[in-house]
Every structure is written in structure tokens, then in C-alpha cells.
């Protein structure tokens, strides 16, 4: 009996322990499934929207003739005509920039900074555009050149120019800031990157323009492309490119920065004139129209080039090429009929690109450089410089039709650009337009005159700063 009581007592304790464990488990489960209130505290923060920056555009100044002593000294011989446009209520200010390399001083004008301040507390930048044009008719320099006034930046690509026999390319680096700029130039050509002593660490003082002869760094270069990077102050870069064939001056043009390197480049409104000059039978003649293009990086790029006629003609066959990286290459456009085209370049690696075409002028010729551009916002300001027959070229890569308005002091123009097409809109010389309805479009201006032919891309303003969330400590 005693043994039975012992077993019963042990069994009872074991059962009681199991039941206790079970109760404890149920209790833990119950606690785990209770909705416990959460206590949180919002992190203090503030969204700061930067006020819009003042807008400034840098105009390169008058055309120049290089001194014949091999230096970068040059002389101006006439004034460029300047056209400025700003939105209603804005009064642009013009500030001259010193150009120590111009031995003529400011006798014929100087590089100029055009600026407008942003409104007090404004969160959008004011609209501003400026452009210049000038003709030349001398024994060693003749033709017509027009160019947009551009924003200073820390990096730019110049696709154009030549230092071959009879070709002159003057690089103008204009620093509108107060800080000195330290500029590195990397020069590429038909054989790749060029060993160019003296091209690194070029100092451009604040508020000054520095002139450099490209031939001093890279002589006998047929297809130069120049990459410009600056530290400290920012610079606006351009090339003045001129040609003389034998004893005959054969054109002058400004080469403005092209669009940044990307796997897609769009050149709108590339004009092949109805009266091209004669082209020689030599292996290379820069009177012949061509795309100049270069792939960046270390890998070869597969490139596809397609064309859209602004006249609605059937599209020419696309071109396919393989590009060696770091080699400035020209692709002939001699197979295209006269007219104006949007050129769309798609590549497997980032590329930079521009295009050159020529026109007969009497017994001589002139040429124009067309640059790739980036897509426009809905509203832009465009300044059309003086010239006989300016045309605004708009390329619409989207699916939807663009209904475009161009408002000037003398009235309003309208145009319709269907999706996946291009249009040429005649505009008035020496006039600025506030253009709306162009979101996503690409634009270029071309100008023909009795003395020559010129073009430049319409580039959108640099993007504004975006709102920033600040978390105070």
C-alpha cells in the first residue's frame, strides 16, 4: 500500500508538473498574441526647396584671326550681332569679359555674359536665351558663323574642327565665375587619344577668356574631338573652325558643346543644302557631309544610324557601324539627297557625335557644324540671331502630336509636329521666341545667308536643384 501511495504521489507530481508546463505555455502563447500598443515618435524633418538660381549665358565674342607667329594670339576685325531673349518682366544684364589673347582688345566687342536674376523666393529659373552671328569676307577668312550663348559647366565635349593643312581651330575658354578655373583638355583624333603636352592644368582666370590654338597641342589632326574638364571655376567652351583651300577662304563656323556622352544621340535639322560645293576625288574631303562620332570606354561599340526626312520623303536606309573606342571617326553622308534630316544614333556604348555639311558660295564654300542635343522641357526661350533665312527644326520622337506655339514681340506662330516625325519652321532673324508645347522634342537652328551657312543646337538649361529633406540633430 505504501508503495502504491508513493507511485501515486510521484505520478501526481509529474502530472502536476506537466499541467504547470502546459499552463505556462498557454500563458506565454497568450502573452505573445496580445496586441501590445506601440509607441513611436516622428523624426523631425523639413523639406527645403532651393530658390531658383540666376541664369547666365556666355557669348564667345567676335570672330578672330590668329596671328601668323604660331602663338594663340588673335585679333578681332568686326563685331558680332547679339540677340537676347528673356521672359516678360525680366531685364537681361550684359557684362563684358576680358580677353587678353585678343590683341584688338574690345575695339570690336568682347565675350559677354548675359544674365537675369531669379525672382525673390522663385522655385523655377527664369527663361533666358542669347545667340550671336557674324560674317567675314577677308583674304584668309570668309563665311558666316552663328552660335548660341551657352552655360558654363565643369565638363563639355567639342565635336568639330581640324588642324589639317589649311584648317584653323581656335579654342575659346570663357570663365564667367569669380574663381580661377583649372582646365584639362583631352584631345582625340583619327588615331585615338593624342599625346598633347601642355593641355593639362590650363589656368583660366575668373572673369576672363583664354584662347588656345588647337594646332599647338595636336597639329595635322583631321577629325579632332576635345573633352574639356574644369576644376574651381566653370568655363564655357567653343571652337572657331575655319578653312582655306589653297588661296581661297572656304568657310568659318563656331563649334559649340554637343550633348553629353550617351548611348543615344539625336541631331535634329541636319541640312544638306541643295547647292553643295564640288567634292574632290581624294580619299578625304571635308566639303563632303559627314557625321563625326566617337565611342567612349574600352569596348567597341555597335552603332545604328537612322534618318527622318523633314520633307516627308522616304527614309534613307539605316547605317550600321562598329566603332573602335577612343577613335574619332567620320561616317559619310554623301549618299543622302538634299534636304533636312533628323539623325538618330543608337549605340551599345556611350558616344559623342556631331555632323558637318557644306554649301557653295560663289566660287568658294562655307560649312556648318550640327551638334547633338538633349530633350527639351515644355517651355523654352530661343534666340534667333541675325541672318537671311533662319529655320527652327523640331524633332518629335514621341507617339503624341506636339502643338507648338512660338510667341515673340511681333506675334505668335503655331506648328504641329506629329509623333515620330520632324518639322522645319521658318522664324524671323534677330528675334527671340518663348516656345511652348515642345516637351521631349529636340531642336536645332539653321541659317543661310548670302555669305554662308551656319547652325547650332538648342540646348535646355541645366537642371535646377531638387527639394532636399533635412533632418536636424
Coordinates of C-alpha atoms in Angstrom, one line a residue:
X1 CA 0.0 0.0 0.0
X2 CA 2.9 2.3 0.9
X3 CA 4.4 1.6 -2.5
X4 CA 1.2 2.4 -4.2
X5 CA 0.9 5.7 -2.3
X6 CA 4.5 6.5 -3.4
X7 CA 3.8 5.8 -7.0
X8 CA 0.6 7.9 -6.8
X9 CA 2.4 10.8 -5.2
X10 CA 5.1 10.7 -7.8
X11 CA 2.6 10.4 -10.6
X12 CA 0.6 13.3 -9.2
X13 CA 3.7 15.5 -9.1
X14 CA 4.6 14.5 -12.6
X15 CA 1.1 15.2 -13.8
X16 CA 1.0 18.5 -11.9
X17 CA 4.4 19.5 -13.5
X18 CA 3.1 18.7 -17.0
X19 CA -0.1 20.6 -16.3
X20 CA 2.1 23.5 -15.0
X21 CA 4.2 23.5 -18.0
X22 CA 1.1 23.4 -20.2
X23 CA -0.4 26.3 -18.3
X24 CA 2.9 28.2 -18.6
X25 CA 3.0 27.5 -22.4
X26 CA -0.6 28.7 -22.8
X27 CA 0.3 31.8 -20.8
X28 CA 3.3 32.5 -22.9
X29 CA 1.3 32.0 -26.1
X30 CA -1.4 34.3 -24.8
X31 CA 1.1 37.0 -24.0
X32 CA 2.7 36.6 -27.4
X33 CA -0.6 37.1 -29.2
X34 CA -1.8 40.1 -27.2
X35 CA -2.0 43.4 -29.1
X36 CA 0.6 45.5 -27.4
X37 CA 0.3 49.2 -28.1
X38 CA 3.3 50.6 -30.0
X39 CA 4.9 53.9 -29.1
X40 CA 6.6 55.8 -31.9
X41 CA 8.0 59.3 -32.3
X42 CA 8.1 61.2 -35.6
X43 CA 11.6 62.1 -36.6
X44 CA 11.7 65.9 -37.0
X45 CA 12.4 66.9 -40.6
X46 CA 11.9 69.8 -43.0
X47 CA 11.7 69.8 -46.8
X48 CA 13.8 72.6 -48.2
X49 CA 13.1 73.8 -51.8
X50 CA 16.1 75.7 -53.1
X51 CA 15.3 79.0 -54.6
X52 CA 15.9 79.1 -58.4
X53 CA 19.4 80.2 -59.4
X54 CA 20.1 83.2 -61.5
X55 CA 20.5 82.4 -65.2
X56 CA 23.6 83.3 -67.2
X57 CA 24.7 82.6 -70.8
X58 CA 28.2 83.1 -72.2
X59 CA 28.7 84.5 -75.7
X60 CA 32.1 83.8 -77.2
X61 CA 32.5 87.2 -78.8
X62 CA 33.6 88.3 -82.3
X63 CA 35.3 86.2 -84.9
X64 CA 39.1 86.1 -84.7
X65 CA 42.1 85.8 -87.0
X66 CA 45.1 84.0 -85.5
X67 CA 48.4 85.7 -85.6
X68 CA 50.8 84.1 -88.0
X69 CA 53.6 83.5 -85.5
X70 CA 52.3 80.1 -84.2
X71 CA 51.0 81.6 -80.9
X72 CA 47.5 81.7 -79.6
X73 CA 47.3 85.5 -80.1
X74 CA 44.4 86.6 -82.3
X75 CA 42.7 89.7 -83.5
X76 CA 39.1 90.5 -84.0
X77 CA 38.0 92.6 -87.0
X78 CA 34.3 93.3 -86.6
X79 CA 31.5 93.0 -84.1
X80 CA 29.1 90.1 -83.7
X81 CA 25.4 90.8 -83.7
X82 CA 23.8 89.7 -80.4
X83 CA 20.2 88.6 -79.9
X84 CA 18.9 88.2 -76.4
X85 CA 15.5 86.9 -75.2
X86 CA 14.1 86.7 -71.7
X87 CA 10.6 86.1 -70.4
X88 CA 8.3 89.1 -69.8
X89 CA 9.3 91.1 -66.8
X90 CA 13.0 90.1 -66.9
X91 CA 15.6 92.7 -67.9
X92 CA 18.8 90.9 -69.0
X93 CA 22.1 92.4 -67.9
X94 CA 25.2 92.3 -70.2
X95 CA 28.7 92.1 -68.7
X96 CA 31.8 92.1 -70.9
X97 CA 34.5 89.6 -70.2
X98 CA 38.2 90.4 -70.6
X99 CA 40.0 88.6 -73.5
X100 CA 43.8 89.2 -73.0
X101 CA 44.5 87.0 -76.0
X102 CA 42.7 89.3 -78.4
X103 CA 45.2 91.9 -79.5
X104 CA 42.4 94.1 -80.7
X105 CA 41.1 94.5 -77.2
X106 CA 37.4 95.4 -77.1
X107 CA 37.5 97.6 -80.2
X108 CA 35.0 95.2 -81.9
X109 CA 33.2 94.0 -78.8
X110 CA 34.2 91.2 -76.4
X111 CA 33.0 88.0 -74.9
X112 CA 29.8 88.8 -73.0
X113 CA 27.8 87.2 -70.1
X114 CA 24.1 87.7 -70.4
X115 CA 22.2 87.2 -67.2
X116 CA 18.8 87.6 -65.5
X117 CA 18.2 87.2 -61.7
X118 CA 15.6 84.8 -60.4
X119 CA 12.6 86.3 -58.6
X120 CA 12.6 86.6 -54.9
X121 CA 11.6 83.2 -53.5
X122 CA 11.1 81.8 -57.0
X123 CA 11.4 78.0 -57.3
X124 CA 11.7 78.0 -61.1
X125 CA 14.5 79.5 -63.1
X126 CA 13.7 82.5 -65.4
X127 CA 13.8 81.8 -69.1
X128 CA 16.8 83.2 -71.0
X129 CA 18.5 82.7 -74.3
X130 CA 21.1 84.5 -76.4
X131 CA 22.8 84.0 -79.7
X132 CA 25.3 85.8 -81.9
X133 CA 26.2 85.8 -85.6
X134 CA 28.8 87.4 -87.8
X135 CA 30.0 87.4 -91.4
X136 CA 33.6 87.6 -92.6
X137 CA 35.0 88.5 -96.1
X138 CA 38.8 88.6 -96.0
X139 CA 41.6 87.0 -98.0
X140 CA 42.2 84.4 -95.2
X141 CA 38.8 84.2 -93.5
X142 CA 35.3 84.2 -95.2
X143 CA 31.9 82.9 -94.4
X144 CA 29.1 83.2 -91.9
X145 CA 29.1 81.9 -88.4
X146 CA 26.3 81.8 -85.8
X147 CA 26.3 80.3 -82.3
X148 CA 24.2 80.1 -79.2
X149 CA 25.5 81.6 -76.0
X150 CA 25.9 78.7 -73.6
X151 CA 26.0 78.0 -69.9
X152 CA 29.4 77.5 -68.2
X153 CA 30.0 74.0 -67.0
X154 CA 32.6 71.7 -65.5
X155 CA 32.6 69.3 -68.4
X156 CA 31.9 69.6 -72.2
X157 CA 32.6 67.8 -75.5
X158 CA 33.5 69.7 -78.6
X159 CA 33.0 67.7 -81.7
X160 CA 34.4 69.6 -84.7
X161 CA 37.3 71.5 -86.1
X162 CA 40.5 70.4 -87.7
X163 CA 44.2 71.2 -87.7
X164 CA 45.0 69.7 -91.1
X165 CA 46.7 71.8 -93.7
X166 CA 44.7 75.0 -94.4
X167 CA 42.4 74.4 -91.3
X168 CA 42.5 76.5 -88.2
X169 CA 40.8 75.8 -84.9
X170 CA 40.9 78.2 -82.0
X171 CA 39.5 77.0 -78.7
X172 CA 37.9 79.7 -76.6
X173 CA 37.6 79.0 -72.8
X174 CA 35.5 81.7 -71.1
X175 CA 35.3 81.7 -67.3
X176 CA 32.3 83.9 -66.1
X177 CA 32.9 83.0 -62.4
X178 CA 35.0 84.7 -59.8
X179 CA 37.1 81.6 -59.2
X180 CA 40.0 80.7 -61.4
X181 CA 39.4 77.5 -63.4
X182 CA 41.9 74.8 -63.9
X183 CA 41.1 73.1 -67.2
X184 CA 42.2 69.8 -68.6
X185 CA 41.9 69.2 -72.3
X186 CA 41.9 65.6 -73.6
X187 CA 42.2 65.5 -77.4
X188 CA 41.1 62.6 -79.6
X189 CA 41.7 62.1 -83.3
X190 CA 41.6 59.6 -86.1
X191 CA 44.3 57.5 -84.4
X192 CA 43.0 57.7 -80.9
X193 CA 43.9 59.9 -77.9
X194 CA 46.6 62.4 -78.7
X195 CA 49.7 63.0 -76.5
X196 CA 49.3 66.7 -76.1
X197 CA 51.9 68.3 -73.8
X198 CA 50.6 71.5 -72.1
X199 CA 46.9 70.5 -72.4
X200 CA 46.5 69.7 -68.7
X201 CA 46.1 72.2 -65.9
X202 CA 45.4 75.2 -68.1
X203 CA 44.5 78.2 -65.9
X204 CA 41.7 80.4 -67.0
X205 CA 41.3 83.4 -64.6
X206 CA 38.0 84.3 -63.2
X207 CA 36.2 86.8 -65.5
X208 CA 38.5 86.2 -68.4
X209 CA 38.6 84.3 -71.7
X210 CA 41.6 82.3 -72.7
X211 CA 42.3 81.5 -76.4
X212 CA 44.2 78.3 -77.4
X213 CA 45.3 77.2 -80.8
X214 CA 44.3 73.5 -81.1
X215 CA 47.3 73.0 -83.5
X216 CA 49.7 73.9 -80.8
X217 CA 48.6 70.8 -78.9
X218 CA 47.7 68.5 -81.9
X219 CA 48.9 69.5 -85.3
X220 CA 47.8 67.8 -88.6
X221 CA 44.7 66.3 -86.9
X222 CA 41.8 65.7 -89.4
X223 CA 38.9 64.7 -87.0
X224 CA 39.6 66.2 -83.5
X225 CA 37.2 65.7 -80.6
X226 CA 38.0 67.7 -77.5
X227 CA 36.9 66.7 -73.9
X228 CA 37.1 69.7 -71.5
X229 CA 37.0 69.3 -67.8
X230 CA 37.5 72.1 -65.3
X231 CA 38.0 72.5 -61.5
X232 CA 37.4 75.6 -59.4
X233 CA 35.6 77.9 -61.8
X234 CA 33.5 76.7 -64.7
X235 CA 34.0 77.5 -68.3
X236 CA 32.0 77.9 -71.5
X237 CA 34.0 76.3 -74.3
X238 CA 33.8 76.7 -78.1
X239 CA 35.9 76.2 -81.2
X240 CA 36.2 78.7 -84.0
X241 CA 36.9 76.5 -87.1
X242 CA 37.9 78.0 -90.4
X243 CA 39.2 76.6 -93.7
X244 CA 41.3 77.9 -96.5
X245 CA 41.8 75.8 -99.7
X246 CA 44.9 76.9 -101.5
X247 CA 44.5 80.7 -101.6
X248 CA 40.7 80.6 -101.3
X249 CA 39.0 81.1 -97.9
X250 CA 36.3 78.4 -97.6
X251 CA 34.2 79.0 -94.5
X252 CA 34.1 79.6 -90.8
X253 CA 32.0 78.2 -88.0
X254 CA 31.5 78.1 -84.3
X255 CA 31.6 74.6 -82.7
X256 CA 29.5 74.6 -79.5
X257 CA 29.4 71.8 -77.0
X258 CA 27.5 68.7 -78.1
X259 CA 25.2 66.6 -75.8
X260 CA 26.9 64.6 -73.1
X261 CA 28.1 61.1 -73.9
X262 CA 25.2 58.6 -74.1
X263 CA 24.0 55.5 -75.9
X264 CA 21.5 57.6 -77.8
X265 CA 22.3 60.8 -79.6
X266 CA 19.8 62.9 -81.6
X267 CA 20.8 65.5 -84.2
X268 CA 17.7 67.4 -85.4
X269 CA 17.6 69.5 -88.5
X270 CA 20.8 68.4 -90.2
X271 CA 20.7 70.3 -93.5
X272 CA 22.2 69.1 -96.7
X273 CA 22.0 72.2 -99.0
X274 CA 20.6 72.0 -102.5
X275 CA 23.8 73.7 -103.8
X276 CA 26.7 71.7 -102.3
X277 CA 30.2 72.5 -103.3
X278 CA 32.3 70.3 -105.5
X279 CA 33.9 67.4 -103.7
X280 CA 37.3 66.2 -104.8
X281 CA 38.2 62.6 -105.6
X282 CA 40.7 62.5 -102.8
X283 CA 40.3 59.9 -100.0
X284 CA 39.1 62.6 -97.7
X285 CA 37.5 66.0 -98.4
X286 CA 35.8 68.0 -95.7
X287 CA 33.5 69.5 -98.2
X288 CA 31.7 66.2 -98.1
X289 CA 28.9 65.8 -95.5
X290 CA 29.7 63.5 -92.6
X291 CA 28.9 62.5 -89.0
X292 CA 31.8 62.7 -86.6
X293 CA 31.4 60.2 -83.8
X294 CA 33.4 58.6 -81.1
X295 CA 32.7 55.7 -78.7
X296 CA 33.9 56.1 -75.1
X297 CA 35.1 53.4 -72.7
X298 CA 37.3 50.4 -73.5
X299 CA 34.9 48.3 -75.6
X300 CA 34.0 48.5 -79.3
X301 CA 30.5 50.0 -79.9
X302 CA 27.9 48.7 -82.4
X303 CA 26.2 51.8 -83.8
X304 CA 23.0 52.2 -85.8
X305 CA 22.1 55.4 -87.5
X306 CA 18.6 56.2 -88.8
X307 CA 17.2 59.2 -90.7
X308 CA 13.9 61.0 -90.7
X309 CA 13.3 63.5 -93.5
X310 CA 11.6 66.8 -92.6
X311 CA 10.2 66.9 -96.0
X312 CA 8.3 63.6 -95.6
X313 CA 10.5 61.8 -98.1
X314 CA 11.0 58.1 -97.7
X315 CA 13.6 57.3 -95.0
X316 CA 17.0 56.5 -96.3
X317 CA 18.4 53.1 -95.4
X318 CA 19.9 53.0 -91.9
X319 CA 23.7 52.7 -91.4
X320 CA 25.4 50.1 -89.2
X321 CA 28.9 50.5 -88.0
X322 CA 31.4 49.2 -85.4
X323 CA 33.4 51.9 -83.7
X324 CA 36.8 51.4 -82.0
X325 CA 36.7 53.1 -78.6
X326 CA 38.6 56.4 -78.3
X327 CA 38.9 56.9 -82.1
X328 CA 37.3 59.9 -83.7
X329 CA 35.6 58.5 -86.8
X330 CA 33.7 60.2 -89.7
X331 CA 30.8 58.5 -91.4
X332 CA 30.0 59.8 -94.8
X333 CA 26.5 61.2 -95.6
X334 CA 27.3 61.7 -99.3
X335 CA 24.5 59.2 -100.2
X336 CA 21.7 61.4 -98.7
X337 CA 19.7 63.6 -101.1
X338 CA 19.4 67.3 -100.5
X339 CA 17.0 68.2 -97.6
X340 CA 17.0 68.3 -93.9
X341 CA 17.0 65.3 -91.6
X342 CA 16.8 64.2 -88.0
X343 CA 19.7 61.8 -87.4
X344 CA 19.1 59.3 -84.5
X345 CA 22.1 57.4 -83.3
X346 CA 21.8 54.3 -81.1
X347 CA 24.9 52.7 -79.7
X348 CA 25.9 49.8 -77.5
X349 CA 28.4 52.1 -75.7
X350 CA 28.2 55.8 -74.8
X351 CA 29.1 58.0 -77.8
X352 CA 29.5 61.7 -78.6
X353 CA 28.6 63.0 -82.0
X354 CA 28.2 66.0 -84.4
X355 CA 27.7 66.5 -88.1
X356 CA 29.2 68.8 -90.8
X357 CA 27.7 69.8 -94.1
X358 CA 28.7 72.4 -96.7
X359 CA 27.2 74.9 -99.2
X360 CA 28.6 76.5 -102.3
X361 CA 29.1 80.3 -102.0
X362 CA 30.1 81.7 -105.4
X363 CA 33.4 80.1 -106.4
X364 CA 34.0 79.1 -102.8
X365 CA 32.1 77.3 -100.0
X366 CA 31.0 77.6 -96.3
X367 CA 30.1 74.9 -93.8
X368 CA 28.0 74.3 -90.7
X369 CA 28.5 72.1 -87.7
X370 CA 25.4 70.5 -86.2
X371 CA 25.6 69.2 -82.6
X372 CA 23.5 66.6 -80.8
X373 CA 21.2 68.0 -78.1
X374 CA 19.2 66.8 -75.2
X375 CA 15.4 66.7 -75.0
X376 CA 13.6 70.0 -74.2
X377 CA 11.1 70.8 -71.4
X378 CA 7.7 72.0 -72.3
X379 CA 8.7 75.7 -72.4
X380 CA 12.0 77.2 -73.6
X381 CA 13.3 80.5 -74.7
X382 CA 15.0 80.6 -78.1
X383 CA 17.1 83.4 -79.5
X384 CA 17.4 83.6 -83.3
X385 CA 20.5 85.5 -84.4
X386 CA 20.6 87.8 -87.4
X387 CA 20.7 86.1 -90.8
X388 CA 18.7 85.9 -94.0
X389 CA 16.7 82.7 -93.7
X390 CA 16.7 81.1 -90.2
X391 CA 14.8 77.9 -89.7
X392 CA 13.9 76.1 -86.4
X393 CA 14.0 72.4 -86.8
X394 CA 12.0 70.3 -84.3
X395 CA 12.2 66.5 -84.0
X396 CA 9.4 64.7 -82.0
X397 CA 10.5 61.2 -81.1
X398 CA 7.3 60.5 -79.1
X399 CA 4.0 59.0 -80.1
X400 CA 1.8 62.0 -79.4
X401 CA 1.5 65.1 -81.6
X402 CA 3.1 68.3 -80.3
X403 CA 1.1 71.5 -80.7
X404 CA 3.8 74.2 -80.6
X405 CA 3.4 77.9 -80.1
X406 CA 6.2 80.4 -80.7
X407 CA 5.5 83.8 -79.1
X408 CA 7.5 86.9 -79.9
X409 CA 7.1 90.6 -79.6
X410 CA 5.7 90.7 -83.1
X411 CA 3.1 87.9 -82.8
X412 CA 2.6 84.2 -82.4
X413 CA 3.5 81.3 -84.7
X414 CA 2.0 77.9 -84.4
X415 CA 3.1 74.5 -85.6
X416 CA 2.0 70.9 -85.3
X417 CA 4.6 68.1 -85.1
X418 CA 3.1 64.6 -85.3
X419 CA 4.6 61.8 -83.3
X420 CA 7.8 60.2 -84.7
X421 CA 8.3 63.0 -87.2
X422 CA 10.2 66.3 -87.7
X423 CA 9.3 69.7 -88.8
X424 CA 11.0 72.8 -90.2
X425 CA 9.6 76.2 -89.0
X426 CA 10.8 79.4 -90.7
X427 CA 11.4 82.1 -88.0
X428 CA 12.4 85.7 -88.0
X429 CA 16.1 86.8 -87.7
X430 CA 17.2 88.9 -84.8
X431 CA 14.1 87.7 -82.8
X432 CA 13.6 85.8 -79.6
X433 CA 10.7 83.4 -79.0
X434 CA 9.1 81.9 -75.9
X435 CA 8.3 78.4 -77.2
X436 CA 5.7 76.1 -75.6
X437 CA 4.5 72.6 -76.3
X438 CA 7.9 71.1 -77.0
X439 CA 8.2 68.7 -74.1
X440 CA 10.5 65.8 -75.2
X441 CA 11.4 67.4 -78.5
X442 CA 14.9 68.1 -79.9
X443 CA 15.7 71.3 -81.7
X444 CA 18.3 73.0 -83.9
X445 CA 18.5 76.3 -85.7
X446 CA 20.0 76.6 -89.2
X447 CA 20.6 79.9 -91.1
X448 CA 21.5 80.5 -94.7
X449 CA 22.8 83.9 -95.9
X450 CA 24.4 85.3 -99.0
X451 CA 27.8 84.9 -97.3
X452 CA 27.4 81.4 -96.0
X453 CA 25.6 78.9 -93.8
X454 CA 25.6 78.0 -90.1
X455 CA 23.7 76.0 -87.4
X456 CA 23.6 75.3 -83.7
X457 CA 21.6 73.1 -81.4
X458 CA 19.0 74.4 -78.9
X459 CA 20.1 73.0 -75.6
X460 CA 17.9 73.1 -72.5
X461 CA 19.0 74.9 -69.4
X462 CA 21.0 72.9 -66.8
X463 CA 18.6 71.2 -64.4
X464 CA 17.5 73.1 -61.3
X465 CA 18.3 71.9 -57.8
X466 CA 15.6 69.5 -56.4
X467 CA 13.9 69.8 -53.0
X468 CA 16.0 68.3 -50.1
X469 CA 14.7 66.7 -46.9
X470 CA 16.7 68.0 -43.9
X471 CA 16.8 66.1 -40.5
X472 CA 18.1 68.5 -37.8
X473 CA 20.2 66.9 -35.0

